[in-house]
Amino acid sequence: MNTGVTMVIDPGLPTGAFTDLVTSHGDHIDLLKFGWGTALVTRDLHRKVAVLREAGIGCFFGGTLFEHYLVRDRLDDYLAFVDDAGATHIEVSHGTIPLSQHDKASYVERMTRYRPVLAEVGYKDAGRSACLGPGDWVAAITEDLAAGADFVITETRESGRSGLARPDGHVREDVLHAVISAVDHRRLLFEAPTKDLQVELIQALGPSVNLGNIATTDVLGVETLRRGLRADTLIQLTPTPKGTVHA
């Protein structure tokens, strides 16, 4: 699994709705993230994970939960929680807490001893993210991959207006171009919670681009974008018979 990955974010769906989501659309979901710290207040977490396991879908907890435990010096408790819940991956981030990129990469390396790691680059705060130039993104992604991350997640938050995204919700093209020139984009998982970001990334990198933070209501929408079954990507992705004249 390294291309065409769709990672969906669960913001805390009721268990019945969650089960229906996986039953109806699980074929189009590769990974599911239990958003931010919702896992700690989800009564039916084990039932949800069991539904995912039966469907062959990997799962992990938002990087904010990792940071919650780390800043309280309770990383062993976090790993015990990961084990008990049955999460298949670990996300390592420093989007909120005061942790250097180099120190974050050291935790990436450490966590690979327990689970495949998804390392996140970028900050939750839009101002801090805006200060990260293209070279900073390339350096951070390269360091996290060298530390053993399976994928590097590019931050845009659930709003799609921070990190790799500008405040207006569109991709920071200078950062995107620098990153894909330096790194195999198949090792990247681009957070794309909005249709604008989904379309821009598919247009830039093709239908097999890895997309994350997809809303539970948008699973089929993203799949149609990947297949050219929506106006936004129809012309680009639909083969046209030779000789066809467009009006």
Short mmCIF file of C-alpha atoms in Angstrom, two decimals:
data_model
loop_
_atom_site.label_atom_id
_atom_site.label_comp_id
_atom_site.label_asym_id
_atom_site.label_seq_id
_atom_site.Cartn_x
_atom_site.Cartn_y
_atom_site.Cartn_z
CA MET A 1 0.00 0.00 0.00
CA ASN A 2 1.88 3.07 -1.20
CA THR A 3 -0.25 4.72 -3.88
CA GLY A 4 -3.87 5.75 -4.09
CA VAL A 5 -4.19 5.63 -0.30
CA THR A 6 -7.33 7.16 1.14
CA MET A 7 -7.15 7.95 4.84
CA VAL A 8 -10.44 8.88 6.47
CA ILE A 9 -10.78 10.80 9.73
CA ASP A 10 -13.39 9.75 12.29
CA PRO A 11 -14.42 12.84 14.29
CA GLY A 12 -16.39 10.69 16.73
CA LEU A 13 -19.16 9.02 14.75
CA PRO A 14 -21.70 6.99 16.73
CA THR A 15 -20.83 3.32 16.50
CA GLY A 16 -23.81 2.45 14.33
CA ALA A 17 -23.02 5.15 11.80
CA PHE A 18 -19.35 4.14 11.88
CA THR A 19 -20.24 0.51 11.17
CA ASP A 20 -22.50 1.58 8.31
CA LEU A 21 -19.67 3.69 6.86
CA VAL A 22 -17.26 0.77 6.82
CA THR A 23 -19.87 -1.68 5.54
CA SER A 24 -20.95 0.61 2.70
CA HIS A 25 -17.69 2.34 1.74
CA GLY A 26 -14.89 0.31 3.30
CA ASP A 27 -13.63 -0.79 -0.11
CA HIS A 28 -12.51 2.79 -0.68
CA ILE A 29 -10.81 3.29 2.71
CA ASP A 30 -7.22 2.20 3.38
CA LEU A 31 -6.56 3.85 6.72
CA LEU A 32 -8.74 5.45 9.35
CA LYS A 33 -7.60 8.01 11.89
CA PHE A 34 -9.47 8.52 15.13
CA GLY A 35 -9.23 12.30 15.11
CA TRP A 36 -7.15 14.28 17.61
CA GLY A 37 -7.90 12.88 21.11
CA THR A 38 -11.35 11.40 20.46
CA ALA A 39 -10.10 7.87 21.16
CA LEU A 40 -9.84 8.62 24.88
CA VAL A 41 -13.52 9.51 25.13
CA THR A 42 -14.93 6.92 22.70
CA ARG A 43 -16.78 4.30 24.71
CA ASP A 44 -17.01 1.84 21.83
CA LEU A 45 -13.42 2.20 20.61
CA HIS A 46 -12.76 -1.54 20.71
CA ARG A 47 -15.92 -2.24 18.72
CA LYS A 48 -14.92 0.30 16.11
CA VAL A 49 -11.43 -1.17 15.79
CA ALA A 50 -12.94 -4.66 15.45
CA VAL A 51 -15.10 -3.41 12.56
CA LEU A 52 -12.01 -2.02 10.85
CA ARG A 53 -10.00 -5.18 11.47
CA GLU A 54 -12.71 -7.33 9.90
CA ALA A 55 -12.71 -5.04 6.85
CA GLY A 56 -8.91 -5.08 6.57
CA ILE A 57 -8.57 -1.35 7.25
CA GLY A 58 -5.64 -0.05 9.28
CA CYS A 59 -6.18 2.54 12.01
CA PHE A 60 -4.30 4.94 14.23
CA PHE A 61 -4.82 7.85 16.60
CA GLY A 62 -4.36 11.50 15.71
CA GLY A 63 -0.95 12.98 16.37
CA THR A 64 -2.47 15.27 18.98
CA LEU A 65 -3.04 12.24 21.20
CA PHE A 66 0.63 11.27 20.86
CA GLU A 67 1.58 14.82 21.84
CA HIS A 68 -0.87 14.73 24.78
CA TYR A 69 0.94 11.77 26.26
CA LEU A 70 4.43 12.93 25.32
CA VAL A 71 4.18 16.36 26.91
CA ARG A 72 3.05 14.67 30.15
CA ASP A 73 5.98 12.23 30.02
CA ARG A 74 3.62 9.25 29.72
CA LEU A 75 4.78 7.68 26.48
CA ASP A 76 4.73 4.18 27.96
CA ASP A 77 1.06 4.68 28.80
CA TYR A 78 0.43 5.76 25.22
CA LEU A 79 2.05 2.62 23.85
CA ALA A 80 0.00 0.50 26.25
CA PHE A 81 -3.14 2.26 24.98
CA VAL A 82 -2.12 1.60 21.36
CA ASP A 83 -1.60 -2.08 22.18
CA ASP A 84 -4.85 -2.44 24.10
CA ALA A 85 -6.91 -0.72 21.41
CA GLY A 86 -5.32 -2.66 18.56
CA ALA A 87 -4.19 0.32 16.49
CA THR A 88 -2.08 -0.77 13.51
CA HIS A 89 -0.01 2.41 13.10
CA ILE A 90 1.35 5.28 15.18
CA GLU A 91 1.30 8.93 14.16
CA VAL A 92 4.17 11.07 15.44
CA SER A 93 3.78 14.85 15.26
CA HIS A 94 4.79 18.10 16.91
CA GLY A 95 2.01 20.28 15.60
CA THR A 96 1.19 21.83 18.97
CA ILE A 97 3.79 21.05 21.63
CA PRO A 98 7.26 22.65 21.83
CA LEU A 99 9.34 19.92 20.20
CA SER A 100 12.07 20.43 17.61
CA GLN A 101 12.01 18.71 14.25
CA HIS A 102 15.16 16.78 15.13
CA ASP A 103 13.68 15.55 18.41
CA LYS A 104 10.46 14.60 16.64
CA ALA A 105 12.48 12.51 14.18
CA SER A 106 14.10 10.72 17.11
CA TYR A 107 10.63 9.74 18.32
CA VAL A 108 9.78 8.56 14.81
CA GLU A 109 12.76 6.23 14.96
CA ARG A 110 11.80 5.05 18.45
CA MET A 111 8.16 4.38 17.56
CA THR A 112 9.11 2.24 14.54
CA ARG A 113 10.07 -0.45 17.06
CA TYR A 114 6.37 -0.80 17.91
CA ARG A 115 4.31 0.01 14.81
CA PRO A 116 4.64 1.41 11.29
CA VAL A 117 4.90 5.17 11.74
CA LEU A 118 3.15 8.06 10.04
CA ALA A 119 5.20 11.21 10.72
CA GLU A 120 3.51 14.56 10.32
CA VAL A 121 5.19 17.74 9.10
CA GLY A 122 3.64 21.15 9.68
CA TYR A 123 2.03 23.01 12.55
CA LYS A 124 -1.56 23.47 13.71
CA ASP A 125 -1.00 27.20 14.08
CA ALA A 126 -1.30 28.89 10.69
CA GLY A 127 1.25 31.55 11.60
CA ARG A 128 3.91 29.02 12.56
CA SER A 129 3.21 26.99 9.44
CA ALA A 130 3.51 30.06 7.23
CA CYS A 131 7.06 30.51 8.52
CA LEU A 132 8.07 27.09 7.17
CA GLY A 133 9.59 27.67 3.76
CA PRO A 134 9.92 25.08 0.97
CA GLY A 135 13.41 24.12 2.13
CA ASP A 136 12.19 23.59 5.69
CA TRP A 137 9.48 21.22 4.46
CA VAL A 138 11.92 19.24 2.34
CA ALA A 139 14.43 18.96 5.19
CA ALA A 140 11.79 17.83 7.69
CA ILE A 141 10.23 15.27 5.37
CA THR A 142 13.62 13.88 4.41
CA GLU A 143 14.65 13.57 8.05
CA ASP A 144 11.43 11.78 9.04
CA LEU A 145 11.71 9.31 6.18
CA ALA A 146 15.34 8.64 7.07
CA ALA A 147 14.20 7.98 10.63
CA GLY A 148 12.00 5.16 9.38
CA ALA A 149 8.56 6.67 8.75
CA ASP A 150 6.41 4.65 6.36
CA PHE A 151 4.64 7.82 5.25
CA VAL A 152 5.00 11.49 6.00
CA ILE A 153 1.72 13.33 6.45
CA THR A 154 1.58 16.92 5.23
CA GLU A 155 -0.43 18.99 7.67
CA THR A 156 -3.45 21.05 6.61
CA ARG A 157 -5.64 20.47 9.70
CA GLU A 158 -9.31 19.52 9.43
CA SER A 159 -10.03 22.98 8.01
CA GLY A 160 -7.66 22.66 5.05
CA ARG A 161 -6.30 26.15 5.74
CA SER A 162 -2.94 25.63 7.41
CA GLY A 163 0.32 23.80 6.82
CA LEU A 164 0.57 22.86 3.16
CA ALA A 165 -2.56 24.91 2.49
CA ARG A 166 -2.79 28.68 2.30
CA PRO A 167 -5.35 30.56 4.43
CA ASP A 168 -7.59 30.71 1.35
CA GLY A 169 -7.71 26.91 1.24
CA HIS A 170 -5.51 26.32 -1.80
CA VAL A 171 -2.22 24.42 -1.97
CA ARG A 172 1.03 26.27 -1.32
CA GLU A 173 2.42 25.57 -4.78
CA ASP A 174 5.97 26.61 -3.92
CA VAL A 175 6.09 24.07 -1.10
CA LEU A 176 4.41 21.33 -3.14
CA HIS A 177 6.79 21.75 -6.07
CA ALA A 178 9.85 21.75 -3.82
CA VAL A 179 8.71 18.66 -1.96
CA ILE A 180 7.79 16.52 -4.97
CA SER A 181 11.06 17.53 -6.67
CA ALA A 182 13.03 16.19 -3.71
CA VAL A 183 10.92 13.29 -2.39
CA ASP A 184 9.01 10.40 -3.95
CA HIS A 185 5.43 11.57 -3.50
CA ARG A 186 4.35 7.96 -2.99
CA ARG A 187 5.91 8.28 0.48
CA LEU A 188 3.67 11.25 1.27
CA LEU A 189 0.11 11.33 2.58
CA PHE A 190 -1.42 14.71 1.80
CA GLU A 191 -4.10 15.92 4.17
CA ALA A 192 -6.92 17.07 1.89
CA PRO A 193 -10.14 17.59 3.84
CA THR A 194 -11.71 19.88 1.22
CA LYS A 195 -12.69 19.29 -2.38
CA ASP A 196 -10.47 22.17 -3.53
CA LEU A 197 -7.38 20.48 -2.08
CA GLN A 198 -8.42 17.05 -3.36
CA VAL A 199 -8.87 18.37 -6.89
CA GLU A 200 -5.63 20.37 -6.88
CA LEU A 201 -3.58 17.42 -5.65
CA ILE A 202 -5.16 14.97 -8.10
CA GLN A 203 -4.55 17.42 -10.94
CA ALA A 204 -0.94 17.92 -9.86
CA LEU A 205 0.02 14.33 -9.00
CA GLY A 206 -2.57 12.12 -10.65
CA PRO A 207 -5.43 9.94 -9.37
CA SER A 208 -3.12 7.70 -7.33
CA VAL A 209 -1.99 10.50 -5.02
CA ASN A 210 -2.30 9.57 -1.34
CA LEU A 211 -4.99 11.66 0.36
CA GLY A 212 -5.77 11.97 4.05
CA ASN A 213 -8.17 13.58 6.52
CA ILE A 214 -11.03 12.72 4.20
CA ALA A 215 -14.37 13.34 5.88
CA THR A 216 -16.60 10.33 6.44
CA THR A 217 -19.18 11.97 4.18
CA ASP A 218 -16.69 12.44 1.34
CA VAL A 219 -15.38 8.90 0.78
CA LEU A 220 -17.32 8.31 -2.41
CA GLY A 221 -16.75 11.89 -3.55
CA VAL A 222 -13.00 11.37 -3.44
CA GLU A 223 -13.26 8.07 -5.25
CA THR A 224 -15.24 9.71 -8.06
CA LEU A 225 -12.59 12.43 -8.33
CA ARG A 226 -9.92 9.75 -8.66
CA ARG A 227 -11.88 8.08 -11.47
CA GLY A 228 -12.85 11.18 -13.43
CA LEU A 229 -16.50 10.71 -12.49
CA ARG A 230 -16.91 14.27 -11.23
CA ALA A 231 -16.80 17.44 -13.30
CA ASP A 232 -13.64 18.67 -11.59
CA THR A 233 -11.48 15.85 -13.00
CA LEU A 234 -13.62 14.43 -15.82
CA ILE A 235 -11.73 16.02 -18.72
CA GLN A 236 -8.30 15.27 -17.28
CA LEU A 237 -8.96 11.64 -16.35
CA THR A 238 -11.50 10.39 -18.87
CA PRO A 239 -9.95 8.88 -22.06
CA THR A 240 -11.33 10.54 -25.17
CA PRO A 241 -11.80 8.46 -28.35
CA LYS A 242 -9.55 9.59 -31.17
CA GLY A 243 -11.25 12.06 -33.42
CA THR A 244 -13.79 13.19 -30.85
CA VAL A 245 -14.60 16.87 -31.23
CA HIS A 246 -15.30 18.87 -28.08
CA ALA A 247 -17.79 21.67 -28.33
#
